[in-house]
Amino acid sequence: MNGEQEVDVRLTRVPGLLFGGDYNPEQWPEEVWAEDARLMAEAGVNMATVAVFSWSRLEPRPGEYDFAWLDRVLDLLHEHGIAVDLATATATPPPWLVREHPEVRPVDANGTHLDFGSRQGYCPSSPVFRAATARLARTMAERYADHPALAMWHIGNEYADHTLECFCEESARHFRTWLAARYGTVDGLNAAWGTSCWGQHYTDLDQVNPPRKAPGPINPAQVLDWRRFCSDALLECFEVERAVLREVTPDVPVTTNFMSILHGLDYWKWAAAEDIVSDDAYPDPADPTSHVGAALSYDLMRSLKDRPWLLLEQAPGAVSWREVNVPKPAGMMRLHSLQALAHGADGVMFFQWRQARYGPEKFHSALLPHGGVQSRGWQDTLRLGRDLEKLAETAGSRSKADVALVLDWDSWWGLEAPESMPSKRLELKRLLHTWYDRLHALGVAVDLAPPERDLSSYRVVIAPNLYLCTEDQAKNLRAYDGHLIVGPFSGVVDAADQVHPGGAPGPLRELLGLAVDEFWPLADETTQTVRHADGSAGTASVWAEWLRPEGATPIAHYEGGDLDGIPAITRHGRTTYVGCLLEDVRPVLDDVLTRAGVRPVADLPAPGADLPTGADVPAGVEACRREGVAADYLFLLNHGTTAAAVNLREPGTDLLTGRDLRGLIEIGPRDAVVLRTAHEGEK
Ligand code: GLA
C-alpha cells in the first residue's frame, strides 16, 4: 500500500479552531449525557473524540453489534452543534476476540504472552486482528457515513503506546515476508546483515527470527530492520482500516493521534498515509523547560505535511501515569494551548472531557473535573473556549521557516541501537535540543525535514546527527547550496548499518572536507574544553572525535586532555561540521545565522533601543508567527512566572483582549498576546 497516491481530504466540516476532547459516554449513565452536551456547548466545545476504546461495547459478541447508544450520543452531540472525531474503536480488542483467538495477544522478547486487562493488547501482524478491525471499521463507516456529526475518522489510538512490537510466531513469519521483499534472497540478507560475523550465516529465510532475547548482543542490522518492520507492521494495521474508510466515506478525513517525537514510528511515512496530522502532547508541568520540548514536537507535526495540524490530546492539568503527577498551575493550560496554535495547530483538544470515576485514569485531569462546574479547572475550560473563539480567524494560517532541522528515523534507530555502540549516551533528542533550544530562545522559526527532501527553500539546514547516511541522502545534502551544519557521528553507516568504506563521514567526506580518524566518546562526568577561533571557551560532553581535515578549516580546537590541539569544529565552504556534543552552540549557530541572514520571527529590540538588535527575545518568552491570507499573527507567549517587557516594532491588535498595541508592552506571567499585524509585504 505504500507509494499509493496521497488523497487530499481536509477537515472542512468545522469552521474556526477545534476545541474539545475525548468523550467516553459509555463510562457514564445516560442521564449524565444531556449535562455533558449542555456543558460542552456552554464551553464552546465544537468537537468530541468518541468511541476510542468502545469495541467491546459496540460488538459485545462476534458479529453482534450494539450501536443504539452510540447513535444517541452522536445525535445528542449534533443537536448541540458538536462535531465528532469518530474512532473506529479498534484500539483495544474485546475479550471475546482474545478468548477465541488467544494468538492475537502480543508476545514480548522473552516469549511471554501479554494478557488481557489493559489496552492495545494485540499482535500487529495478526491476520485475525486485522480482519476484525476491517470488519468493524466497515460496519462503523457504513452506519455513520451520512451522520451530520461525523467530521473526521480516528483510527486506533496512539499506535505504539503500549504495543510497538510482538515476537510471536505470526510476527516472525510476517518479518520474514518483509525481509524477503527487502532483500529478495537469503544471500541478499546475509550480505546486508553481515552474518559472517559470529557465525550467523543463514541458508534459508525461514531460519530468521525477530530479535528475541538471546544470550548476548544481537546483530545490530537485524535490530535495525526489526525497528523498520515494527513501524511498517503497525502502519499496515492503520492502512487496512484507512482503505475501508476511504472506500465508504471518501470525503471524510482520516487521522490517528501521534505521540510527539516518538522513537518507535517513522512519522514521515505515517503522515503520508493520513489526511490530517494530529498529536498528543503531555509536557510535564514540573519541568520548567518542558514547553521547549513541546515546541519542537509541534514544529515536527506542522512539518510532517507542511500544513496546519491538530493537538488532539493534552492534559488540562495532571496526568495519571508519571511517578508524581504534578498539576498545571494557573494559566498553564491556556498558555500551552495557545502554544500549539502558535506552532501551526488548528485546534486544541484534551484527554478528556469528563474526569473518570474509575479505571486507571480516574486521577487524570479533565475539562470537567470531579468537582464539576464549581472547580478551578472548569473555569479554565470556559476561559479557553472564549479565547479560542477570539482566535478563530487564525485557523488555516501557515508558518514559514528559514531553518530546517534534519530528522531521520532510520538513522535514529541505528544511533540508538540498544547494544554495541561507542557510547550509549549519544542520544538524538539531546543532539536535536542543543540546536533547537537556541533557535527557540532566539525566536527563529524552525521546520523539520527528512534528509531526502528538497531543502532549497531554507537558508540554514542543520543535521544534528546522521549516523546512518545513504549515498542518495548525501547527494541531496551536497546539492543544497545554503548554510549546512552537520553534527557529530554522521555519515558512519549505510542503510544496512555497515560502516562506509574508509570510515566516517563516508559519503559526506568530500562535502565536509575531512575524515574522522577516531571516535572519542567522553566518559561520564568528564568534559572537554573547546577553544573557539574568537578565543571564547566552550565545553564538549558525551562525545568528541579525532578529526583529520582534508580541506576544511578548523574554527575550534580541543584544549587540554588527550585531544589537545585537535580540530573540534571545522568549516568547508558553507558547511560546518561539529565533531562533538557542544553544550552551548551559540558561537557556531549565531555566526551561521548571521552569515545566512536569518532573522527571528519578530524584531523585539531591547527596551530603549531604536534598532533591532537581533538579540534574543526576553528569556521565557516564545515568539511564533503564522501568516494568513489577510493578516499575520504574532504569538508572544510568556512561559515565565514574572511579567516580561517586550518592545514591539510592529503595531497590531491583540486578538485576546482587543487592544491595539505598539512599543513597549508587558506580558503577564503565563500570559500571551496574539497580535494581528499587517500581512508580510504590506509592512
Ligand atoms: C494517551 C491516550 C489517552 C489517555 C491519555 C492520558 O494520550 O491516548 O487515551 O490515556 O494518554 O494522558
PDB file of C-alpha atoms in Angstrom, residues 177-268:
ATOM      1  CA  THR A 177       7.986 -11.824   4.355  1.00  0.00           C
ATOM      2  CA  TRP A 178       9.065  -8.244   4.949  1.00  0.00           C
ATOM      3  CA  LEU A 179      12.734  -9.272   4.737  1.00  0.00           C
ATOM      4  CA  ALA A 180      12.104 -11.256   1.549  1.00  0.00           C
ATOM      5  CA  ALA A 181      10.590  -8.151  -0.041  1.00  0.00           C
ATOM      6  CA  ARG A 182      13.602  -6.088   1.040  1.00  0.00           C
ATOM      7  CA  TYR A 183      16.433  -8.475   0.205  1.00  0.00           C
ATOM      8  CA  GLY A 184      14.985 -10.929  -2.307  1.00  0.00           C
ATOM      9  CA  THR A 185      17.035 -13.918  -1.249  1.00  0.00           C
ATOM     10  CA  VAL A 186      18.697 -15.291   1.821  1.00  0.00           C
ATOM     11  CA  ASP A 187      22.042 -14.380   0.266  1.00  0.00           C
ATOM     12  CA  GLY A 188      20.905 -10.768  -0.025  1.00  0.00           C
ATOM     13  CA  LEU A 189      20.005 -10.832   3.652  1.00  0.00           C
ATOM     14  CA  ASN A 190      23.289 -12.500   4.623  1.00  0.00           C
ATOM     15  CA  ALA A 191      25.219  -9.812   2.795  1.00  0.00           C
ATOM     16  CA  ALA A 192      23.209  -6.949   4.282  1.00  0.00           C
ATOM     17  CA  TRP A 193      23.260  -8.280   7.809  1.00  0.00           C
ATOM     18  CA  GLY A 194      26.920  -9.253   7.731  1.00  0.00           C
ATOM     19  CA  THR A 195      26.067 -12.717   9.043  1.00  0.00           C
ATOM     20  CA  SER A 196      29.636 -13.920   8.578  1.00  0.00           C
ATOM     21  CA  CYS A 197      30.182 -12.321  11.940  1.00  0.00           C
ATOM     22  CA  TRP A 198      29.560 -14.557  14.969  1.00  0.00           C
ATOM     23  CA  GLY A 199      28.579 -17.495  12.789  1.00  0.00           C
ATOM     24  CA  GLN A 200      25.112 -16.300  11.816  1.00  0.00           C
ATOM     25  CA  HIS A 201      25.098 -17.326   8.156  1.00  0.00           C
ATOM     26  CA  TYR A 202      21.547 -18.399   7.183  1.00  0.00           C
ATOM     27  CA  THR A 203      20.751 -20.928   4.462  1.00  0.00           C
ATOM     28  CA  ASP A 204      17.011 -20.261   4.402  1.00  0.00           C
ATOM     29  CA  LEU A 205      14.951 -17.170   5.234  1.00  0.00           C
ATOM     30  CA  ASP A 206      12.780 -19.437   7.382  1.00  0.00           C
ATOM     31  CA  GLN A 207      15.640 -19.636   9.877  1.00  0.00           C
ATOM     32  CA  VAL A 208      15.410 -15.913  10.598  1.00  0.00           C
ATOM     33  CA  ASN A 209      13.614 -14.778  13.736  1.00  0.00           C
ATOM     34  CA  PRO A 210      12.745 -11.475  15.329  1.00  0.00           C
ATOM     35  CA  PRO A 211      15.464 -10.253  17.693  1.00  0.00           C
ATOM     36  CA  ARG A 212      14.138 -12.244  20.645  1.00  0.00           C
ATOM     37  CA  LYS A 213      16.075 -12.362  23.875  1.00  0.00           C
ATOM     38  CA  ALA A 214      19.424 -14.029  23.103  1.00  0.00           C
ATOM     39  CA  PRO A 215      22.489 -14.837  25.208  1.00  0.00           C
ATOM     40  CA  GLY A 216      24.412 -11.750  24.117  1.00  0.00           C
ATOM     41  CA  PRO A 217      24.217  -8.699  21.871  1.00  0.00           C
ATOM     42  CA  ILE A 218      22.027  -9.243  18.823  1.00  0.00           C
ATOM     43  CA  ASN A 219      23.141  -8.436  15.280  1.00  0.00           C
ATOM     44  CA  PRO A 220      22.540  -4.656  15.042  1.00  0.00           C
ATOM     45  CA  ALA A 221      21.490  -4.904  11.371  1.00  0.00           C
ATOM     46  CA  GLN A 222      18.787  -7.355  12.428  1.00  0.00           C
ATOM     47  CA  VAL A 223      17.660  -4.968  15.167  1.00  0.00           C
ATOM     48  CA  LEU A 224      17.586  -2.027  12.727  1.00  0.00           C
ATOM     49  CA  ASP A 225      15.438  -3.974  10.266  1.00  0.00           C
ATOM     50  CA  TRP A 226      13.202  -5.025  13.135  1.00  0.00           C
ATOM     51  CA  ARG A 227      12.637  -1.344  14.030  1.00  0.00           C
ATOM     52  CA  ARG A 228      11.725  -0.614  10.413  1.00  0.00           C
ATOM     53  CA  PHE A 229       9.490  -3.653  10.281  1.00  0.00           C
ATOM     54  CA  CYS A 230       7.653  -2.809  13.527  1.00  0.00           C
ATOM     55  CA  SER A 231       6.880   0.714  12.314  1.00  0.00           C
ATOM     56  CA  ASP A 232       5.663  -0.705   8.981  1.00  0.00           C
ATOM     57  CA  ALA A 233       3.617  -3.501  10.574  1.00  0.00           C
ATOM     58  CA  LEU A 234       1.632  -1.054  12.693  1.00  0.00           C
ATOM     59  CA  LEU A 235       1.266   1.255   9.717  1.00  0.00           C
ATOM     60  CA  GLU A 236      -0.280  -1.643   7.815  1.00  0.00           C
ATOM     61  CA  CYS A 237      -2.841  -2.016  10.607  1.00  0.00           C
ATOM     62  CA  PHE A 238      -3.708   1.641  10.143  1.00  0.00           C
ATOM     63  CA  GLU A 239      -3.832   1.266   6.364  1.00  0.00           C
ATOM     64  CA  VAL A 240      -6.148  -1.736   6.493  1.00  0.00           C
ATOM     65  CA  GLU A 241      -8.764   0.440   8.180  1.00  0.00           C
ATOM     66  CA  ARG A 242      -7.992   3.553   6.194  1.00  0.00           C
ATOM     67  CA  ALA A 243      -8.627   1.692   2.937  1.00  0.00           C
ATOM     68  CA  VAL A 244     -12.091   0.743   4.161  1.00  0.00           C
ATOM     69  CA  LEU A 245     -12.896   4.284   5.293  1.00  0.00           C
ATOM     70  CA  ARG A 246     -11.679   5.774   2.040  1.00  0.00           C
ATOM     71  CA  GLU A 247     -13.887   3.426   0.112  1.00  0.00           C
ATOM     72  CA  VAL A 248     -17.033   4.074   2.142  1.00  0.00           C
ATOM     73  CA  THR A 249     -16.541   7.745   3.132  1.00  0.00           C
ATOM     74  CA  PRO A 250     -14.033   9.223   0.661  1.00  0.00           C
ATOM     75  CA  ASP A 251     -14.689  12.805   1.771  1.00  0.00           C
ATOM     76  CA  VAL A 252     -14.135  12.318   5.473  1.00  0.00           C
ATOM     77  CA  PRO A 253     -10.548  12.977   6.561  1.00  0.00           C
ATOM     78  CA  VAL A 254      -8.674  10.295   8.460  1.00  0.00           C
ATOM     79  CA  THR A 255      -6.208  10.760  11.284  1.00  0.00           C
ATOM     80  CA  THR A 256      -4.506   8.855  14.044  1.00  0.00           C
ATOM     81  CA  ASN A 257      -3.060  10.599  17.059  1.00  0.00           C
ATOM     82  CA  PHE A 258       0.742  10.715  17.099  1.00  0.00           C
ATOM     83  CA  MET A 259       2.845  10.808  20.248  1.00  0.00           C
ATOM     84  CA  SER A 260       5.082  13.813  19.618  1.00  0.00           C
ATOM     85  CA  ILE A 261       8.657  12.854  18.720  1.00  0.00           C
ATOM     86  CA  LEU A 262       8.350   9.115  19.128  1.00  0.00           C
ATOM     87  CA  HIS A 263      11.279   6.775  18.590  1.00  0.00           C
ATOM     88  CA  GLY A 264       9.185   3.771  17.537  1.00  0.00           C
ATOM     89  CA  LEU A 265       7.352   5.031  14.452  1.00  0.00           C
ATOM     90  CA  ASP A 266       8.665   6.711  11.337  1.00  0.00           C
ATOM     91  CA  TYR A 267       6.211   9.605  11.283  1.00  0.00           C
ATOM     92  CA  TRP A 268       7.329  10.806   7.837  1.00  0.00           C
TER      93      TRP A 268
END
